[in-house]
PDB file of C-alpha atoms in Angstrom:
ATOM      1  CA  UNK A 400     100.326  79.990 100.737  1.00 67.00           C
ATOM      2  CA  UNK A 401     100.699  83.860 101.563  1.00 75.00           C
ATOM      3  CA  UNK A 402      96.861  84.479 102.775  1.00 90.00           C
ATOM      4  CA  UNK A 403      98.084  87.992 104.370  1.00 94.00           C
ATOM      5  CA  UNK A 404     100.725  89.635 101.956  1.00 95.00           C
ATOM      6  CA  UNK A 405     102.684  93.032 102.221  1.00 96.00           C
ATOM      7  CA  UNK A 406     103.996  93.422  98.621  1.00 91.00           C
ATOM      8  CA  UNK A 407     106.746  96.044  99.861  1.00 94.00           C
ATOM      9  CA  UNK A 408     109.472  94.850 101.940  1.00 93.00           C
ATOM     10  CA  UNK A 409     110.561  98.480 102.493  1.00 96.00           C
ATOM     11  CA  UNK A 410     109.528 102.332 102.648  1.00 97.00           C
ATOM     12  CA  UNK A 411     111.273 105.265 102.700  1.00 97.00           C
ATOM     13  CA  UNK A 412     109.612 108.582 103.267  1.00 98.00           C
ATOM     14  CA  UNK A 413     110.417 112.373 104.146  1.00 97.00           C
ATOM     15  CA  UNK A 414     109.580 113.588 107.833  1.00 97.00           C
ATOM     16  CA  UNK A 415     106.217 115.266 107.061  1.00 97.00           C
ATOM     17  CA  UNK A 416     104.713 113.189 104.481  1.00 97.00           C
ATOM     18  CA  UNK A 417     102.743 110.902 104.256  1.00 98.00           C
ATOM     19  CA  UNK A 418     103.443 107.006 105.085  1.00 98.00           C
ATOM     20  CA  UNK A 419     100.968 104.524 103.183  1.00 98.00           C
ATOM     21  CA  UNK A 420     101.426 100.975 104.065  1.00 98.00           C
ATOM     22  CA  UNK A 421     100.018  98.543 102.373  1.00 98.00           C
ATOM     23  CA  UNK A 422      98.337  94.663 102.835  1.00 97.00           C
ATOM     24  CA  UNK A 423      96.348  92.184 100.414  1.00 97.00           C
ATOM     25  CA  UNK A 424      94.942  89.093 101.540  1.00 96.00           C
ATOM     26  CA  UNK A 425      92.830  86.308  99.630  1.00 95.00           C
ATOM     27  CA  UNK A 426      90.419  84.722 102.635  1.00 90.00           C
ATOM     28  CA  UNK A 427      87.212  86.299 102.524  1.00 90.00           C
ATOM     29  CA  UNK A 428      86.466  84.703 105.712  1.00 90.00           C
ATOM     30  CA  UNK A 429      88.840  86.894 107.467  1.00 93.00           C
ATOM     31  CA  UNK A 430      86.725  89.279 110.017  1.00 91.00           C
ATOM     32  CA  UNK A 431      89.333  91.671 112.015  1.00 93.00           C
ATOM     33  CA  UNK A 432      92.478  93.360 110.624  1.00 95.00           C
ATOM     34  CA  UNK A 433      95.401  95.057 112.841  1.00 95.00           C
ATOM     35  CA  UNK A 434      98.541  96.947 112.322  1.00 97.00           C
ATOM     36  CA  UNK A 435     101.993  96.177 114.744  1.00 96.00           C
ATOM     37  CA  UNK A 436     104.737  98.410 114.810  1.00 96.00           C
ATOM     38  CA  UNK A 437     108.352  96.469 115.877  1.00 94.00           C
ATOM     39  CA  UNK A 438     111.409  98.245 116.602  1.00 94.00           C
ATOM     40  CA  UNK A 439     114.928  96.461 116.756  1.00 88.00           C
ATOM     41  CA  UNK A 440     114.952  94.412 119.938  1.00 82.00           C
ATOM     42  CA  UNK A 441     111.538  94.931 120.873  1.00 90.00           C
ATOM     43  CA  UNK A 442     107.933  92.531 120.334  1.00 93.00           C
ATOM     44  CA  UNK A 443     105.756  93.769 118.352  1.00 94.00           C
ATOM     45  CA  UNK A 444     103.250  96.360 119.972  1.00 93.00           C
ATOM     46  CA  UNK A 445      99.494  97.305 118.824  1.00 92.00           C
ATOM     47  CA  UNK A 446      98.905  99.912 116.400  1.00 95.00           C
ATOM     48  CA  UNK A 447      95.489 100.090 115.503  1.00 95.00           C
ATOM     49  CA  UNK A 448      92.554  97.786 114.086  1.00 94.00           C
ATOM     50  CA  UNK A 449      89.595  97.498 111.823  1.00 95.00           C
ATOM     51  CA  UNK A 450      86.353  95.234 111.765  1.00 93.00           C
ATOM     52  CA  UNK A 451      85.707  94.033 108.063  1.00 93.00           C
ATOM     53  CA  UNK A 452      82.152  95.781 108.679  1.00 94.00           C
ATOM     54  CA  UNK A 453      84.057  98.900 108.376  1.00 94.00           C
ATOM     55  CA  UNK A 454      85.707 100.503 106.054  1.00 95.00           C
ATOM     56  CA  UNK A 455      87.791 103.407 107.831  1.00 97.00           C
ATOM     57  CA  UNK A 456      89.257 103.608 111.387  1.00 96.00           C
ATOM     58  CA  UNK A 457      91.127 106.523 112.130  1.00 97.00           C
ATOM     59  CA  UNK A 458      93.376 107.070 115.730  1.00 96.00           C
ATOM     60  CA  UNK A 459      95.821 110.606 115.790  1.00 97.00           C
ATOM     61  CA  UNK A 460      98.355 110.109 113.110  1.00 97.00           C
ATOM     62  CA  UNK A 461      97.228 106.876 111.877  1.00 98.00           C
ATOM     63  CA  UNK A 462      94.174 105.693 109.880  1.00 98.00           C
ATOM     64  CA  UNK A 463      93.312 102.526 108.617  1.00 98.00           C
ATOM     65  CA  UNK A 464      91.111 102.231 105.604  1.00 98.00           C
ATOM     66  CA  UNK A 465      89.558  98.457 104.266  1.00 97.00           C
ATOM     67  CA  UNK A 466      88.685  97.783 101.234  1.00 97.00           C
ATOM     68  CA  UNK A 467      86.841  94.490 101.116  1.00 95.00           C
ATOM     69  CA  UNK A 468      86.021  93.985  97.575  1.00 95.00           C
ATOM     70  CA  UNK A 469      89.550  94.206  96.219  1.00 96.00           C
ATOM     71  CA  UNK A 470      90.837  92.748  99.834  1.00 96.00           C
ATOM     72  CA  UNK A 471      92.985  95.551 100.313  1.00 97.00           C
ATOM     73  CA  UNK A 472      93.897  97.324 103.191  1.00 97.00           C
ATOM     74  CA  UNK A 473      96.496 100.322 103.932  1.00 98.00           C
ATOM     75  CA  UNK A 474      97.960 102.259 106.836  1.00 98.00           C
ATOM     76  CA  UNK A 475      98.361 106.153 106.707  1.00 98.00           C
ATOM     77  CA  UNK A 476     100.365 107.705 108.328  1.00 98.00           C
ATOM     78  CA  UNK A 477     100.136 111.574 108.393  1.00 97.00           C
ATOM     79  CA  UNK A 478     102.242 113.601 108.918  1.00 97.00           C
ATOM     80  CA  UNK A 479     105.212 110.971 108.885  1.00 98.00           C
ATOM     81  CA  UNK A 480     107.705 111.342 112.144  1.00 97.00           C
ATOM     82  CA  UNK A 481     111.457 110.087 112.449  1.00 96.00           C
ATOM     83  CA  UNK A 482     110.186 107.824 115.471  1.00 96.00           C
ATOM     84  CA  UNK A 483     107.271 105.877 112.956  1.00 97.00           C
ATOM     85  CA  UNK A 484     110.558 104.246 111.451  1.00 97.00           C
ATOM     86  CA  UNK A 485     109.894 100.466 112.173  1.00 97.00           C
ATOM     87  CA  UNK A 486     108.364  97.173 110.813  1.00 95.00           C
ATOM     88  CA  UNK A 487     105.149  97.508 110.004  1.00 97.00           C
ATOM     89  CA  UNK A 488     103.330  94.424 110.173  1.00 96.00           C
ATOM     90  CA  UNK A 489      99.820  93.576 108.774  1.00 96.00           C
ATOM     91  CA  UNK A 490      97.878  90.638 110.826  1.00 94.00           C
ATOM     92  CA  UNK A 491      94.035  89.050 109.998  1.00 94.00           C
ATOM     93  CA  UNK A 492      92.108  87.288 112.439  1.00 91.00           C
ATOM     94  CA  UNK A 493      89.829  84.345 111.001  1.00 87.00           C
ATOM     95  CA  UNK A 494      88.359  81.295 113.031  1.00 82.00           C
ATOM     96  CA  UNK A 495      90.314  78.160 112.408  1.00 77.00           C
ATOM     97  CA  UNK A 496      89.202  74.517 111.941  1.00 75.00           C
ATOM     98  CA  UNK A 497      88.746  73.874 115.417  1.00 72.00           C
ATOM     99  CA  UNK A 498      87.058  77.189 115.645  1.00 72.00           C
ATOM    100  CA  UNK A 499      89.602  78.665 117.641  1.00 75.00           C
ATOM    101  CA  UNK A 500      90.876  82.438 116.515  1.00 79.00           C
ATOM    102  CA  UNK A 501      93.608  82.953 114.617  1.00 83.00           C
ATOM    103  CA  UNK A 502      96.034  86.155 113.922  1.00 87.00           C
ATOM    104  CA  UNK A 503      97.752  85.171 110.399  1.00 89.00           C
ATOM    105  CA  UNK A 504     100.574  87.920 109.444  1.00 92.00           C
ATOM    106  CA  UNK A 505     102.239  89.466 106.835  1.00 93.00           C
ATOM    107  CA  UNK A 506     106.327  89.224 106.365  1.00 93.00           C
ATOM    108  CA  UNK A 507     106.313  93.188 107.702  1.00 94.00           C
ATOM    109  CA  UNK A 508     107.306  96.324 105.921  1.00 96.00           C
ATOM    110  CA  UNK A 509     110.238  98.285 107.179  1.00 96.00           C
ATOM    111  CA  UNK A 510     109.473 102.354 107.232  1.00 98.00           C
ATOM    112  CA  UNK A 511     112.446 104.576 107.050  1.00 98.00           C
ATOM    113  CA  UNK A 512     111.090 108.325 108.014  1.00 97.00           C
ATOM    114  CA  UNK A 513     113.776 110.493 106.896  1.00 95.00           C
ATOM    115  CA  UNK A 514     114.464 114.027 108.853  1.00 92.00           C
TER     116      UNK A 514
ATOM    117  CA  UNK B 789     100.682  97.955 134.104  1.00 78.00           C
ATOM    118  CA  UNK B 790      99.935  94.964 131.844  1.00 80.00           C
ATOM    119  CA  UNK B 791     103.217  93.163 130.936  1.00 91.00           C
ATOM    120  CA  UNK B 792     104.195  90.257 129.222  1.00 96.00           C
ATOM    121  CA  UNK B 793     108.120  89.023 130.388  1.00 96.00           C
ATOM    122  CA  UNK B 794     110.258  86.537 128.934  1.00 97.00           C
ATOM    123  CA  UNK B 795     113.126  85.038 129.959  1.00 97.00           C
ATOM    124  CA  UNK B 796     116.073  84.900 129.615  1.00 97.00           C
ATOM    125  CA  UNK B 797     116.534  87.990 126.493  1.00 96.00           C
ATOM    126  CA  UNK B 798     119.288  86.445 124.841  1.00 97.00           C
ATOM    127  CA  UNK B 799     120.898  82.691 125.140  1.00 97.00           C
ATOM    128  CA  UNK B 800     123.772  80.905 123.188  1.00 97.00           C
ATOM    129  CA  UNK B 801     123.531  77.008 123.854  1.00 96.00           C
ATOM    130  CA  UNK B 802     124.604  73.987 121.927  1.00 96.00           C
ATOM    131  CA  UNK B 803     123.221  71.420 119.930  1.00 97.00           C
ATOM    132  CA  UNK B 804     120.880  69.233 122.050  1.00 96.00           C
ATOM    133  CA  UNK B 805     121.213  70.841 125.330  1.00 97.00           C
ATOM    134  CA  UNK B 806     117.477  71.161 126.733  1.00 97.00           C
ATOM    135  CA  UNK B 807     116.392  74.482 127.417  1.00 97.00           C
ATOM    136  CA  UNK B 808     113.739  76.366 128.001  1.00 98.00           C
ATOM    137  CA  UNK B 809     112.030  79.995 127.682  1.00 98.00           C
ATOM    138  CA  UNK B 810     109.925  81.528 130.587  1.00 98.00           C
ATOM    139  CA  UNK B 811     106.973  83.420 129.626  1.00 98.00           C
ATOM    140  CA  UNK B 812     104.464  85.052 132.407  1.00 97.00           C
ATOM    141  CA  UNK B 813     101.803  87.476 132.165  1.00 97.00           C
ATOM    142  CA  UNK B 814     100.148  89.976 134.370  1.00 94.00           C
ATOM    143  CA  UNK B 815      96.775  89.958 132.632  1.00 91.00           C
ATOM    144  CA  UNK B 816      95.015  87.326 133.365  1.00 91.00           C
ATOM    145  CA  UNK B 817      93.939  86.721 129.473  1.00 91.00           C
ATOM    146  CA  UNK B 818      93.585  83.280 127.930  1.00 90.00           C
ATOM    147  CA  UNK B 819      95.581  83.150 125.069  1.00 92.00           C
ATOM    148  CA  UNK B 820      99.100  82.849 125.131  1.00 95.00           C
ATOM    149  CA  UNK B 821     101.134  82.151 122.144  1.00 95.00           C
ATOM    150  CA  UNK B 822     104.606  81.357 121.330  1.00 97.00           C
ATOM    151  CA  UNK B 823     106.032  83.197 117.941  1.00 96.00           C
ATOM    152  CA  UNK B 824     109.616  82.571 115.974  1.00 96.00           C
ATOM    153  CA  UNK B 825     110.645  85.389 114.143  1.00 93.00           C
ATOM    154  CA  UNK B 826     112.821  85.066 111.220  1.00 92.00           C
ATOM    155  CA  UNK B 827     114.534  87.194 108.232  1.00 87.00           C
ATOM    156  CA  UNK B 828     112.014  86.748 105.302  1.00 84.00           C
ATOM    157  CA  UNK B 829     109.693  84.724 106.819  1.00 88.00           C
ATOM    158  CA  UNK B 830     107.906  86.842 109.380  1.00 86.00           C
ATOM    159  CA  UNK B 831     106.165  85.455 112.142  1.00 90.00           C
ATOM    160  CA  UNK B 832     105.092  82.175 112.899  1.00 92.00           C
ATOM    161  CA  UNK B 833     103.098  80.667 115.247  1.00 92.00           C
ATOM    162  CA  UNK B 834     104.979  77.412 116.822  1.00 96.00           C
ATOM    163  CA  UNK B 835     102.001  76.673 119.522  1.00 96.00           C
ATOM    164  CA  UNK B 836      99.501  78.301 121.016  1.00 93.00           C
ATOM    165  CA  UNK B 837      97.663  77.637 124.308  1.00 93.00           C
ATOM    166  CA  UNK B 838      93.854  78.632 124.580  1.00 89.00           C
ATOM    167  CA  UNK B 839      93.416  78.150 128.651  1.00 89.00           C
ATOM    168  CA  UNK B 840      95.149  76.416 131.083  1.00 94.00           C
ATOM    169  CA  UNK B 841      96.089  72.476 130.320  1.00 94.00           C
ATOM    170  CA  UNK B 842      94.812  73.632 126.568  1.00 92.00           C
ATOM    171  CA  UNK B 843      97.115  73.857 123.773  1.00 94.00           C
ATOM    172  CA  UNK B 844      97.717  73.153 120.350  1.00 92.00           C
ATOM    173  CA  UNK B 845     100.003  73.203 117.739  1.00 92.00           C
ATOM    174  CA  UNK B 846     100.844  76.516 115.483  1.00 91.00           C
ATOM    175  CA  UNK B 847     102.314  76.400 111.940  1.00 89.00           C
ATOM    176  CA  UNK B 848     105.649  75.012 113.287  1.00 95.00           C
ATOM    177  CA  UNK B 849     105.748  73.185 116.047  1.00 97.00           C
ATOM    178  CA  UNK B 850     108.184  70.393 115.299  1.00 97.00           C
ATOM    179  CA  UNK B 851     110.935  70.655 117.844  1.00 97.00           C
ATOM    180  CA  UNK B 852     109.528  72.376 120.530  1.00 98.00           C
ATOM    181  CA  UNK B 853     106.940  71.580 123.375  1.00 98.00           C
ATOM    182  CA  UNK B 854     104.727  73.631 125.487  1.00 98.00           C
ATOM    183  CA  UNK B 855     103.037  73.358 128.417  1.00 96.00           C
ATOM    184  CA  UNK B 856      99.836  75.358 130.069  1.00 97.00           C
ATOM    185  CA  UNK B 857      99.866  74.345 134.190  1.00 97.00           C
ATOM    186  CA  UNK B 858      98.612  77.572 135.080  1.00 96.00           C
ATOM    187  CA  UNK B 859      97.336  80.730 133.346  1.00 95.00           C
ATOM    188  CA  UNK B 860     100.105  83.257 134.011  1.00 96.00           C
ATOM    189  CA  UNK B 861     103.019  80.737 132.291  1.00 97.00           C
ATOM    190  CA  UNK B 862     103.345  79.252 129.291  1.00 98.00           C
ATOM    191  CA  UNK B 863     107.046  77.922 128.766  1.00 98.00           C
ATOM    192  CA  UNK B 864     108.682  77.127 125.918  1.00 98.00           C
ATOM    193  CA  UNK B 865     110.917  74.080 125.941  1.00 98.00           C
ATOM    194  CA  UNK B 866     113.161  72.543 123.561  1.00 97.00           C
ATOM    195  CA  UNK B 867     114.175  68.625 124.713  1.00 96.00           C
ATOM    196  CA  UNK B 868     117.092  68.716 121.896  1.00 97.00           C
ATOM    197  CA  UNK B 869     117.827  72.036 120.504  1.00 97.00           C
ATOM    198  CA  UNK B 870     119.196  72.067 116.714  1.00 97.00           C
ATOM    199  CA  UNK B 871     121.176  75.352 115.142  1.00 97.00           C
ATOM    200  CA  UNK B 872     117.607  75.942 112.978  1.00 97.00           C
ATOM    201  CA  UNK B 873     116.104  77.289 115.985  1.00 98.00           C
ATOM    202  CA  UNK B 874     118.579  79.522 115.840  1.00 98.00           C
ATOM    203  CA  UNK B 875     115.703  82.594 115.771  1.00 97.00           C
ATOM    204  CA  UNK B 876     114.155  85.351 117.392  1.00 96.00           C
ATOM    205  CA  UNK B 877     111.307  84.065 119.837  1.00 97.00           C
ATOM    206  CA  UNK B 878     107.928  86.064 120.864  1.00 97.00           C
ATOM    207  CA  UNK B 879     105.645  85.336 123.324  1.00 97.00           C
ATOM    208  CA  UNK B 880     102.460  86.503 123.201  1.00 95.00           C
ATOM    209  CA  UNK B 881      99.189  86.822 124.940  1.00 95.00           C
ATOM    210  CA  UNK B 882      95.318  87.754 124.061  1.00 89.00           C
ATOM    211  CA  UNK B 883      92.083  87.730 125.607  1.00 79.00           C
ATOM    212  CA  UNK B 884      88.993  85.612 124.685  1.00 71.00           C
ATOM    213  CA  UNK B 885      88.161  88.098 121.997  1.00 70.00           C
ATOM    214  CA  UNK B 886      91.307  87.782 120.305  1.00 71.00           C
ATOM    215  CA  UNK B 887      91.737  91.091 118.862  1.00 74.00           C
ATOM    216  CA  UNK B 888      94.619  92.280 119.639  1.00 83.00           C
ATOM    217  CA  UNK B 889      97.670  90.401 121.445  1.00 87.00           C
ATOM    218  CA  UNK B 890     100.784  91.970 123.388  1.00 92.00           C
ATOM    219  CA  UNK B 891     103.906  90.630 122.727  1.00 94.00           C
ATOM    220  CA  UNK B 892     106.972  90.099 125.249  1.00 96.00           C
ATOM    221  CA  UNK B 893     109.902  91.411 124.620  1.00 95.00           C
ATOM    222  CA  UNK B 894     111.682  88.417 122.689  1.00 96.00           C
ATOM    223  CA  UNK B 895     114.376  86.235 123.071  1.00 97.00           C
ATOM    224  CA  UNK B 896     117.351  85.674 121.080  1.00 96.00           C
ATOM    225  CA  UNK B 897     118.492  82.009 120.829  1.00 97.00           C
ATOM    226  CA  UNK B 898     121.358  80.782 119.036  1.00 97.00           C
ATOM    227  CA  UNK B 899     122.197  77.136 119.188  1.00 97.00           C
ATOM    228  CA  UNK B 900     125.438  76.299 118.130  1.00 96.00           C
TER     229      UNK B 900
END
């Protein structure tokens, strides 16, 4: 069961324009959403985050907008740069049974930013 | 600078030939998490360790063990490896508010 799910597998995109990721999930009990950029060979590294009280977060090139009701949320990137070209992954953070936090992720999209 | 190392980067090793996969951290944050990474499948969580002597199972942790003696480490060891844990391997680590974790750099294991 796919609770975090990033329909597109892959992205390509012209230098310059814009990059929209996007991520669906199905728990409403999910309270913190993040983006990770990977390139080949490399973990995963922080991107940028939203609470679910919020509906926009927005950090240089990159914004993050939430939509709770239709459990959607997407990654812009603007304008799009031959370095963005990576896996994009999508991640919500929930409590678990034993009320521990939990980061559940999506398979990743890969961006191609084409000069 | 906060860093999260693994070691070693890349190992070949045979069927059940115990090994096992260094992580450390610079932090001082209480969660540390071990992550296998493969093609269509993303990443999952194979334990995860909450504080030290304090861990618990992730999504799949048959085959593998961790252990938590201190809060910088948090190895990864598999007693008998098999050739489907042939994968990519994260460490990662978070603090108590859990919203964001840094990953290692990864190692590449390939059991034969």
């Amino acid at each position: 069961d796919q609770q975090v799910k990033q329909n597109s597998p892959s992205l390509s995109v012209q230098e310059g324009r814009i990059s929209i990721l996007n991520c669906d999930y199905t728990n409403s009990m999910f309270d913190y959403f993040l983006w990770y950029k990977k390139y080949p060979a490399e973990g995963p590294t922080f991107l940028i985050s939203i609470s679910s009280i919020k509906d926009k977060n927005e950090d240089g090139r990159f914004t993050v907008f939430l939509n709770k009701s239709a459990k959607h949320l997407s990654l812009h990137i603007v304008p799009s740069q031959p370095g963005d070209s990576a896996v994009y992954f999508c991640a919500a953070r929930r409590f678990d049974a034993g009320n521990n936090r939990k980061l559940i992720w999506g398979l990743g999209t890969s961006l191609a930013v084409n000069p | 600078e906060a860093q999260v190392t693994q070691n070693p980067r890349y190992l070949i090793t045979v069927t059940g030939k115990k090994l096992t996969v260094t992580c450390s951290q610079n932090m001082n944050h209480e969660y540390m998490s071990w992550y296998r990474q493969d093609p269509g499948l993303g990443l999952r969580q194979i334990y995860y360790s909450m504080n030290v002597e304090v861990t618990d199972k992730g999504d799949v942790p048959e085959g593998y063990k961790v252990s938590r003696k201190e809060k910088r480490n948090f190895p990864l060891i598999l007693e008998s490896p098999s050739p489907n844990q042939t994968s990519l391997y994260f460490c990662a680590v978070a603090g108590r508010a859990y919203n964001e974790q840094f990953f290692g750099p990864g190692t590449r294991l390939t059991v034969l």
